[in-house]
C-alpha cells in the first residue's frame, strides 16, 4: 500500500461547486441560523450563518452570501455540550485519528439545544435507521391487515457485487448518547452512525441494499436477516417506482436488548450476537424516551 | 470552499454499500478513462487509485442524475452543471444496473422522501404518527411538507 498522500500535500478532490449548489438549491434546509464558530488557527469565535441540509453543515460569511465559506460533513460525529468560557457552547467531535473538534456557540440556550439536537440527528445513517424502522412498522401493519393494502410487493432482484474493497469492521462503534457534564437532556440523543454499519458487516452472508439486509419470508438465516433484495424508489410515482418492503427480524421475536451502558460514549448497543434492526431501534427508542423524561423533569 | 477532508477520508474507509473497480472518466474535455476503485459510502462516491489508502476524490451524490449510457456504462451529472458528466464503465450490464440503482438510492433526499411516505402512510392507516414514540415528531427533517405536522386522528390524545 502506498502511504497516504495528504501528509505531503495534494488535496482530495470534491465536486465542490455541486456541493455548494446543494446548500442553496430549492430543497428546504433542515435548520438555519447564526452560530459562533471557533476558527482553526485563529482561536477567536466568528459569527457565521449556518445552513444544515441533510448530513451537510454549511457556513457562510453573511446571511446573504451566495457561496458558503465551508462545509462540515456530519458523518461519524457526535455533538456534545462543552465546557467553555463561551456561553451556550457545544462541540462537534469526530471519531477518527487526529480529527478536528469544531467548537461552536449559540446565541442563547434554546438555540444551543435546538442545534445540538438537529446536528445529532443529521447523519445519513441516522436517517437510514429511521426509514428502516418505519418500513418495518408499515410492513407489520400491512401484514396484520391481511396484506390487502392493494399495493403489490415489489419484485425482488438478486443482489450481486459484494463490496470488493477493504470494508473493515470498525472496532469502535459510535455512541448513542454522548455524555455531558451538564444537562443530560440535549446532548446527542440518537447517533446511529457506525453502529449501523457495524451491524451490516456482522452478517457477511446477507446481501444488502443501502447497507441493510432485506429479508424475505423464506430462507431466513439464524440471525433473522435473510438474503434478498427489493426495489426501492422514490414514491412520488416515477416510472419505475416500487416501494421497498424490508423487514427486520421476522419470525421469532428477538432476544432482549442488551442493558444500557451508561456513560459509555463509544460503545455500541449492538453486539455480535444481537444484531437486529428492531432491537437496535428499540434500544435507541428507550434511550430517547429516558432522556426526554429526564429533561422534562428538569424543566 | 473548505471541507473536513480528514473526516471525509476516514468516511471513505468505512464499510461501503458497493465497491468495485470501474473505468472512470472525468467530466472535462480531454479526460481519459482511468481504472479506479469506486466505493459508495452513505451519500458519497469515493474513488481511489488501486492499492492506495486514501481516495483521489469524492462526489457528493445529492442533486445528481444517473443515466445509463450504454449496456455497461453509466454517467453521473450534477443538476447545476448538467453537461458535465462523470462516466463509469462496468464489467457487464447487470453490474451497471446495480450501480445505477444503488446510486439513485444513495441520496439523503431520496431517503427523506421515503421516510415521509412511510410516516404519512402509517399515519393514514393507524391514525398515529410513528415518530411520536421516539420523540422526534417535530424534527424539521421529518416534516411532511413545509413544516406541516401530522395530527392524530384521535382527538382524545390532543
Coordinates of C-alpha atoms in Angstrom, one line a residue:
Chain A
X1 CA 0.0 0.0 0.0
X2 CA 1.3 3.4 -0.9
X3 CA 1.4 5.7 2.1
X4 CA -1.2 8.4 2.5
X5 CA -0.9 11.2 0.1
X6 CA -2.2 14.0 2.2
X7 CA 0.6 14.3 4.6
X8 CA 2.7 15.9 2.0
X9 CA 0.0 17.9 0.2
X10 CA -2.3 17.2 -2.6
X11 CA -5.9 17.7 -1.6
X12 CA -8.6 15.2 -2.1
X13 CA -10.9 16.3 -4.8
X14 CA -14.6 17.0 -4.2
X15 CA -17.3 18.2 -6.5
X16 CA -17.3 21.5 -4.6
X17 CA -19.4 23.5 -7.0
X18 CA -22.2 21.0 -6.8
X19 CA -21.8 20.6 -3.1
X20 CA -22.2 24.4 -2.7
X21 CA -25.1 24.3 -5.0
X22 CA -26.8 21.8 -2.7
X23 CA -26.6 24.3 0.1
X24 CA -28.6 26.9 -1.7
X25 CA -30.8 25.0 -4.1
X26 CA -34.5 24.9 -3.6
X27 CA -34.8 21.8 -1.3
X28 CA -35.6 23.2 2.1
X29 CA -32.9 23.2 4.7
X30 CA -33.2 21.4 7.9
X31 CA -32.1 24.3 10.0
X32 CA -30.6 27.7 9.6
X33 CA -29.3 30.3 11.9
X34 CA -26.3 32.3 13.2
X35 CA -23.7 30.5 15.3
X36 CA -20.3 31.4 16.5
X37 CA -17.6 29.1 15.2
X38 CA -14.2 28.9 16.6
X39 CA -11.5 29.4 14.0
X40 CA -9.0 26.8 13.1
X41 CA -5.8 28.7 13.6
X42 CA -7.2 31.9 15.0
X43 CA -8.9 30.9 18.2
X44 CA -11.4 33.7 18.1
X45 CA -15.1 32.8 17.6
X46 CA -16.5 34.2 14.3
X47 CA -20.2 34.7 13.8
X48 CA -21.3 32.8 10.7
X49 CA -24.6 31.9 9.0
X50 CA -25.2 28.2 9.1
X51 CA -27.4 26.1 6.9
X52 CA -27.9 22.4 7.8
X53 CA -29.1 20.3 5.0
X54 CA -29.1 16.5 5.3
X55 CA -25.8 15.5 6.6
X56 CA -24.0 18.7 5.5
X57 CA -23.5 21.7 7.6
X58 CA -22.6 24.7 5.5
X59 CA -21.4 28.0 6.8
X60 CA -21.4 31.4 5.2
X61 CA -19.8 34.7 6.0
X62 CA -23.1 36.5 5.9
X63 CA -26.7 35.5 5.8
X64 CA -27.0 36.8 2.2
X65 CA -23.7 35.4 1.0
X66 CA -24.2 33.4 -2.2
X67 CA -21.4 30.9 -1.6
X68 CA -20.5 29.0 1.5
X69 CA -17.1 29.5 3.1
X70 CA -17.1 25.9 4.0
X71 CA -19.0 22.7 4.9
X72 CA -18.7 20.1 7.6
X73 CA -19.8 16.6 6.6
X74 CA -21.7 15.2 9.6
X75 CA -20.9 11.5 9.4
X76 CA -19.2 9.7 12.2
X77 CA -19.5 12.5 14.6
X78 CA -21.1 13.2 18.0
X79 CA -22.4 16.5 19.3
X80 CA -21.8 17.5 22.9
X81 CA -22.3 20.4 25.1
X82 CA -18.9 21.5 26.3
X83 CA -17.2 23.5 29.0
X84 CA -16.1 26.8 27.6
X85 CA -15.6 30.4 28.5
X86 CA -18.0 31.0 25.8
X87 CA -21.7 30.7 26.8
X88 CA -24.0 28.2 25.1
X89 CA -21.1 26.3 23.7
X90 CA -21.1 22.9 22.1
X91 CA -18.8 20.8 20.0
X92 CA -18.9 18.6 17.0
X93 CA -16.4 15.7 17.5
X94 CA -15.3 13.2 15.0
X95 CA -14.2 9.7 15.8
X96 CA -11.1 9.4 13.6
X97 CA -7.4 9.8 14.1
X98 CA -6.3 13.4 14.6
X99 CA -9.8 14.5 14.0
X100 CA -10.8 18.1 14.4
X101 CA -13.2 19.3 17.1
X102 CA -15.5 22.0 15.8
X103 CA -16.3 24.3 18.7
X104 CA -19.4 26.3 18.3
X105 CA -21.5 28.6 20.4
X106 CA -25.1 29.6 20.0
X107 CA -26.7 32.9 20.9
X108 CA -29.0 31.6 23.6
X109 CA -29.9 28.4 25.5
X110 CA -32.8 27.5 23.3
X111 CA -30.8 27.9 20.1
X112 CA -28.0 25.7 21.6
X113 CA -30.4 22.9 22.5
X114 CA -32.1 23.1 19.1
X115 CA -28.8 23.0 17.2
X116 CA -27.4 20.1 19.3
X117 CA -30.5 18.1 18.7
X118 CA -30.6 18.8 15.0
X119 CA -26.9 18.1 14.4
X120 CA -27.0 14.9 16.4
X121 CA -29.6 13.5 14.1
X122 CA -28.2 14.8 10.9
X123 CA -26.3 11.8 9.7
X124 CA -27.2 9.7 6.8
X125 CA -27.0 6.6 8.9
X126 CA -29.5 8.0 11.4
X127 CA -31.9 8.8 8.6
X128 CA -31.5 5.3 7.3
X129 CA -32.2 3.8 10.7
X130 CA -35.5 5.7 11.0
X131 CA -36.5 4.8 7.5
X132 CA -35.8 1.1 8.2
X133 CA -37.9 1.3 11.3
X134 CA -40.8 2.8 9.6
X135 CA -40.6 0.4 6.7
X136 CA -40.7 -2.4 9.2
X137 CA -43.7 -0.9 11.0
X138 CA -45.6 -0.4 7.8
X139 CA -44.9 -4.0 6.8
X140 CA -46.2 -5.2 10.1
X141 CA -49.3 -3.1 9.8
X142 CA -49.9 -4.4 6.3
X143 CA -49.4 -7.9 7.3
X144 CA -51.7 -7.5 10.2
X145 CA -54.3 -6.2 7.9
X146 CA -54.0 -9.4 5.9
X147 CA -51.7 -7.9 3.4
X148 CA -54.6 -6.4 1.5
X149 CA -53.4 -3.0 1.1
X150 CA -53.7 -3.1 -2.7
X151 CA -50.1 -2.5 -3.3
X152 CA -48.2 -5.3 -4.9
X153 CA -45.0 -6.3 -3.3
X154 CA -42.2 -5.1 -5.5
X155 CA -40.3 -7.7 -7.5
X156 CA -37.1 -8.8 -5.9
X157 CA -33.8 -8.7 -7.7
X158 CA -30.9 -10.7 -6.5
X159 CA -28.1 -8.8 -5.0
X160 CA -24.7 -9.0 -6.7
X161 CA -21.5 -7.1 -6.4
X162 CA -20.3 -7.7 -2.9
X163 CA -18.0 -4.9 -1.8
X164 CA -14.6 -5.7 -3.0
X165 CA -12.5 -3.2 -1.2
X166 CA -11.4 -3.3 2.4
X167 CA -14.7 -2.9 4.1
X168 CA -13.3 -3.4 7.5
X169 CA -15.2 -4.0 10.7
X170 CA -14.8 -0.8 12.6
X171 CA -13.9 -1.8 16.1
X172 CA -15.0 1.3 17.8
X173 CA -18.6 2.0 17.2
X174 CA -20.5 5.1 17.7
X175 CA -22.2 6.5 20.6
X176 CA -25.9 6.5 21.1
X177 CA -25.7 9.1 23.7
X178 CA -22.9 11.5 24.3
X179 CA -22.2 12.1 27.9
X180 CA -22.0 15.6 29.1
X181 CA -21.2 17.0 32.5
X182 CA -24.1 19.5 32.2
X183 CA -27.7 18.9 31.3
X184 CA -28.5 15.3 30.4
X185 CA -31.2 16.5 28.1
X186 CA -29.9 17.9 24.9
X187 CA -26.8 16.0 24.3
X188 CA -26.8 13.7 21.3
X189 CA -29.8 11.6 21.5
X190 CA -29.7 9.4 18.5
X191 CA -26.4 8.8 16.9
X192 CA -26.6 5.7 14.9
X193 CA -23.8 6.1 12.5
X194 CA -21.1 3.4 12.6
X195 CA -23.2 1.3 14.9
X196 CA -25.4 0.6 11.9
X197 CA -22.5 -0.1 9.6
X198 CA -21.0 -2.5 12.1
X199 CA -24.2 -4.3 12.2
X200 CA -24.2 -4.7 8.4
X201 CA -20.8 -6.1 8.4
X202 CA -21.6 -8.7 11.0
X203 CA -23.6 -10.7 8.6
X204 CA -21.4 -11.4 5.6
X205 CA -23.8 -13.9 4.2
X206 CA -26.6 -11.4 3.7
X207 CA -26.9 -9.3 0.7
X208 CA -27.7 -5.7 1.1
X209 CA -29.1 -2.6 -0.3
X210 CA -28.3 0.7 1.2
X211 CA -26.2 -1.2 3.7
X212 CA -29.1 -3.0 5.1
X213 CA -30.0 -6.6 4.6
X214 CA -33.6 -7.0 3.4
X215 CA -35.4 -10.1 4.5
X216 CA -37.6 -12.4 2.5
X217 CA -40.1 -14.6 4.2
X218 CA -38.4 -17.8 3.0
X219 CA -34.8 -18.8 3.8
X220 CA -34.3 -17.0 7.0
X221 CA -30.9 -17.1 8.4
X222 CA -30.3 -17.8 12.1
X223 CA -29.8 -14.1 12.9
X224 CA -33.0 -13.0 11.5
X225 CA -31.5 -11.4 8.5
X226 CA -32.2 -13.1 5.2
X227 CA -31.0 -12.8 1.7
X228 CA -32.9 -10.8 -0.8
X229 CA -33.3 -7.6 -2.4
X230 CA -36.1 -5.3 -3.2
X231 CA -36.6 -2.5 -5.5
X232 CA -36.9 0.8 -3.8
X233 CA -37.5 4.1 -5.5
X234 CA -39.0 7.4 -4.8
X235 CA -42.6 7.1 -4.1
X236 CA -43.9 10.1 -6.0
X237 CA -44.9 7.8 -8.8
X238 CA -41.9 8.0 -11.0
X239 CA -41.9 5.5 -13.8
X240 CA -40.2 2.6 -12.2
X241 CA -41.1 3.1 -8.7
X242 CA -42.0 0.5 -6.2
X243 CA -41.6 0.8 -2.5
X244 CA -39.2 -1.4 -0.8
X245 CA -40.6 -3.5 1.9
X246 CA -37.9 -4.6 4.3
X247 CA -38.3 -6.5 7.4
X248 CA -36.1 -6.7 10.4
X249 CA -36.1 -10.0 12.2
X250 CA -39.3 -11.7 11.2
X251 CA -40.4 -14.9 12.6
X252 CA -39.2 -15.5 16.1
X253 CA -39.0 -12.5 18.4
X254 CA -35.5 -11.2 19.1
X255 CA -33.8 -11.9 22.4
X256 CA -34.0 -9.0 24.8
X257 CA -32.0 -5.8 24.2
X258 CA -28.7 -5.7 26.0
X259 CA -28.6 -3.5 29.1
X260 CA -27.9 0.1 28.5
X261 CA -24.4 1.1 29.2
X262 CA -24.4 4.4 31.0
X263 CA -21.7 6.9 30.1
X264 CA -20.1 4.7 27.6
X265 CA -20.0 7.1 24.8
X266 CA -18.2 4.9 22.3
X267 CA -19.9 1.6 22.9
X268 CA -22.3 0.1 20.5
X269 CA -25.7 -1.2 21.6
X270 CA -25.2 -3.9 19.0
X271 CA -23.0 -6.8 19.9
X272 CA -22.3 -9.6 17.5
X273 CA -24.9 -11.8 18.9
X274 CA -27.7 -9.3 18.9
X275 CA -27.6 -7.5 15.6
X276 CA -31.1 -6.8 14.5
X277 CA -32.8 -3.6 13.4
X278 CA -35.8 -3.8 15.6
X279 CA -33.7 -4.3 18.7
X280 CA -31.3 -1.6 17.7
X281 CA -34.1 0.9 17.3
X282 CA -35.8 -0.3 20.4
X283 CA -32.6 0.4 22.2
X284 CA -32.4 3.9 20.8
X285 CA -36.1 4.5 21.3
X286 CA -35.8 3.7 25.0
X287 CA -32.7 5.9 25.3
X288 CA -34.6 8.7 23.8
X289 CA -37.6 8.3 26.0
X290 CA -35.5 8.1 29.1
X291 CA -33.5 11.2 28.2
X292 CA -36.7 13.0 27.3
X293 CA -38.2 12.2 30.6
X294 CA -35.2 13.4 32.4
X295 CA -35.3 16.6 30.5
X296 CA -39.0 17.1 31.2
X297 CA -38.4 16.6 34.9
X298 CA -35.6 19.0 34.9
X299 CA -37.9 21.7 33.5
Chain B
X1 CA -14.8 26.0 -0.1
X2 CA -13.4 24.4 2.9
X3 CA -14.4 20.9 3.9
X4 CA -13.4 18.5 6.6
X5 CA -11.1 16.4 4.5
X6 CA -9.6 14.2 7.1
X7 CA -13.0 13.1 8.3
X8 CA -14.1 12.5 4.7
X9 CA -11.1 10.3 4.2
X10 CA -12.0 8.4 7.3
X11 CA -15.5 8.0 6.0
X12 CA -14.1 6.6 2.7
X13 CA -12.7 3.7 4.7
X14 CA -15.9 2.8 6.3
X15 CA -17.9 -0.3 5.1
X16 CA -19.5 0.5 1.8
X17 CA -22.7 -0.3 0.1
X18 CA -21.0 -1.2 -3.1
X19 CA -17.4 -1.1 -4.3
X20 CA -15.7 -2.2 -7.4
X21 CA -13.0 -1.4 -9.9
X22 CA -14.5 0.6 -12.7
X23 CA -13.2 2.6 -15.6
X24 CA -13.8 6.2 -14.7
X25 CA -13.7 9.3 -16.9
X26 CA -13.9 12.8 -15.6
X27 CA -16.2 15.5 -16.9
X28 CA -13.6 17.7 -18.5
X29 CA -13.0 17.6 -22.2
X30 CA -9.9 15.5 -22.8
X31 CA -10.3 13.5 -19.6
X32 CA -9.5 9.8 -20.3
X33 CA -10.7 6.6 -18.7
X34 CA -8.8 5.5 -15.7
X35 CA -9.1 2.4 -13.6
X36 CA -10.4 3.4 -10.2
X37 CA -11.6 1.6 -7.1
X38 CA -15.0 3.2 -6.7
X39 CA -16.7 2.9 -3.4
X40 CA -20.2 4.0 -2.3
X41 CA -20.5 5.1 1.3
X42 CA -23.6 6.9 2.5
X43 CA -24.2 9.7 0.0
X44 CA -20.7 9.9 -1.3
X45 CA -19.0 8.1 -4.1
X46 CA -15.2 7.8 -3.4
X47 CA -12.7 6.8 -6.0
X48 CA -9.2 5.5 -5.3
X49 CA -6.2 4.6 -7.3
X50 CA -6.0 0.8 -6.9
X51 CA -4.0 0.0 -3.8
X52 CA -4.0 3.5 -2.4
X53 CA -5.4 4.0 1.0
X54 CA -6.7 7.5 0.5
X55 CA -9.2 8.5 -2.2
X56 CA -8.3 10.6 -5.1
X57 CA -11.6 12.2 -4.7
X58 CA -15.2 12.1 -3.7
X59 CA -18.5 13.0 -5.2
X60 CA -21.5 14.1 -3.1
X61 CA -24.5 12.3 -4.5
X62 CA -27.1 15.0 -4.0
X63 CA -28.9 16.8 -6.8
X64 CA -27.4 14.5 -9.3
X65 CA -28.8 12.5 -12.2
X66 CA -27.6 9.0 -13.0
X67 CA -28.1 7.8 -16.6
X68 CA -27.3 4.6 -18.5
X69 CA -25.1 5.5 -21.3
X70 CA -24.9 2.1 -22.9
X71 CA -25.2 -1.5 -21.7
X72 CA -22.2 -1.4 -19.4
X73 CA -21.7 2.3 -18.8
X74 CA -23.4 4.9 -16.7
X75 CA -22.9 8.5 -16.0
X76 CA -23.4 10.9 -13.1
X77 CA -24.2 14.5 -13.8
X78 CA -25.0 17.2 -11.3
X79 CA -28.0 19.4 -11.8
X80 CA -26.1 22.6 -11.6
X81 CA -23.8 21.7 -14.4
X82 CA -25.8 19.1 -16.3
X83 CA -23.4 18.9 -19.3
X84 CA -20.5 17.8 -17.3
X85 CA -20.7 14.0 -16.8
X86 CA -18.6 11.6 -14.9
X87 CA -18.6 8.3 -16.8
X88 CA -18.2 4.9 -15.3
X89 CA -17.5 1.7 -17.2
X90 CA -18.7 -1.6 -15.6
X91 CA -17.9 -5.2 -16.2
X92 CA -21.3 -6.1 -17.5
X93 CA -24.9 -4.9 -17.8
X94 CA -26.1 -6.4 -14.5
X95 CA -23.2 -4.7 -12.7
X96 CA -24.1 -1.4 -14.4
X97 CA -27.7 -1.6 -13.4
X98 CA -26.8 -2.4 -9.8
X99 CA -24.6 0.7 -9.6
X100 CA -27.3 2.9 -11.1
X101 CA -29.9 1.6 -8.7
X102 CA -27.6 2.0 -5.7
X103 CA -26.5 5.5 -6.5
X104 CA -30.1 6.6 -7.1
X105 CA -30.9 5.4 -3.6
X106 CA -27.8 6.9 -2.0
X107 CA -29.0 10.4 -1.6
X108 CA -30.2 11.8 1.7
X109 CA -33.1 13.5 -0.1
X110 CA -34.2 10.2 -1.5
X111 CA -34.3 8.7 2.0
X112 CA -36.1 11.6 3.3
X113 CA -38.9 11.2 0.7
X114 CA -39.2 7.5 1.6
X115 CA -39.4 8.4 5.3
X116 CA -42.1 11.0 4.7
X117 CA -44.0 8.4 2.6
X118 CA -43.8 5.8 5.3
X119 CA -44.7 8.2 8.0
X120 CA -47.7 9.5 6.1
X121 CA -48.9 6.0 5.2
X122 CA -48.6 4.7 8.7
X123 CA -50.5 7.7 10.0
X124 CA -53.1 7.2 7.4
X125 CA -53.6 3.5 8.3
X126 CA -53.3 3.8 12.1
X127 CA -54.2 7.4 12.9
X128 CA -50.9 7.7 14.8
X129 CA -47.7 9.3 14.0
X130 CA -45.0 6.6 14.1
X131 CA -42.3 9.1 15.2
X132 CA -44.2 10.1 18.3
X133 CA -42.9 7.3 20.4
X134 CA -39.3 8.3 19.7
X135 CA -39.8 11.9 20.5
X136 CA -38.7 13.1 17.0
X137 CA -42.0 14.1 15.5
X138 CA -41.1 17.8 15.5
X139 CA -37.8 17.4 13.7
X140 CA -37.7 19.6 10.7
X141 CA -36.1 16.9 8.6
X142 CA -39.1 14.6 9.0
X143 CA -41.8 17.1 8.2
X144 CA -44.3 16.1 5.6
X145 CA -44.1 19.3 3.8
X146 CA -43.4 22.9 4.7
X147 CA -43.4 22.2 8.4
X148 CA -46.9 20.8 8.5
X149 CA -47.3 18.4 11.3
X150 CA -49.1 15.2 11.4
X151 CA -52.0 15.4 13.7
X152 CA -53.5 12.3 15.4
X153 CA -57.0 11.5 14.2
X154 CA -58.0 10.5 17.6
X155 CA -58.8 13.8 19.3
X156 CA -58.6 12.4 22.8
X157 CA -54.9 12.3 22.5
X158 CA -54.7 16.0 21.7

